[in-house]
Amino acid sequence: MVRALICLELILNSINLNLVTFSDLFDSRQLKGDIFAIFVIALAAAEAAIGLSILSSIHRCTQCVRACPTDVLEMIPWDGCKAKQIASAPRTEDCVGCKRCESACPTDFLSVRVYLGPETTRSMALSY
């Protein structure tokens, strides 16, 4: 959900940039629309920054780890986010493919793909 809202914000920003850019073709003496569009762009940038900070602070929630019925997931240290930890699946062969971890994630950050492996009945991969 958060990913979709951030993408929508970027689309609206690009529309506003096009409106500002091409407004000189029609009438360069009027600045009313340009000022409004630039204000909206600045406001959208602030909203995106706040949204990303909320998104990065939520990643420490460990709801995916607690939702796993077979204890496949665990949190490991990772410097790529503000929380300094990320979900990892060291025991993928124990995954039953229920995807409870994916539905428990409030940010849609976690995506689970379950594969059939030759040596095990199931294998799992996390994609971020």
Short mmCIF file of C-alpha atoms in Angstrom, two decimals, residues 63-69 97-113 126-127:
data_model
loop_
_atom_site.label_atom_id
_atom_site.label_comp_id
_atom_site.label_asym_id
_atom_site.label_seq_id
_atom_site.Cartn_x
_atom_site.Cartn_y
_atom_site.Cartn_z
CA GLN A 63 5.65 -8.70 12.82
CA CYS A 64 6.70 -11.02 10.01
CA VAL A 65 8.95 -13.01 12.36
CA ARG A 66 6.19 -13.38 14.95
CA ALA A 67 3.63 -14.39 12.30
CA CYS A 68 5.67 -17.33 10.97
CA PRO A 69 4.19 -20.60 12.33
CA GLY A 97 4.32 -21.53 2.03
CA CYS A 98 1.49 -20.03 4.09
CA LYS A 99 2.67 -16.44 3.40
CA ARG A 100 1.52 -15.26 6.84
CA CYS A 101 4.74 -13.25 7.10
CA GLU A 102 3.89 -11.41 3.89
CA SER A 103 0.37 -10.56 5.03
CA ALA A 104 1.63 -9.49 8.48
CA CYS A 105 4.00 -6.89 7.00
CA PRO A 106 2.32 -3.47 7.34
CA THR A 107 4.50 -1.88 4.65
CA ASP A 108 4.41 -4.47 1.83
CA PHE A 109 8.19 -4.57 2.18
CA LEU A 110 8.36 -8.36 2.32
CA SER A 111 7.46 -10.58 -0.62
CA VAL A 112 7.67 -14.36 -0.32
CA ARG A 113 8.10 -16.73 -3.23
CA LEU A 126 12.55 -13.39 0.27
CA SER A 127 12.53 -10.39 -2.01
#
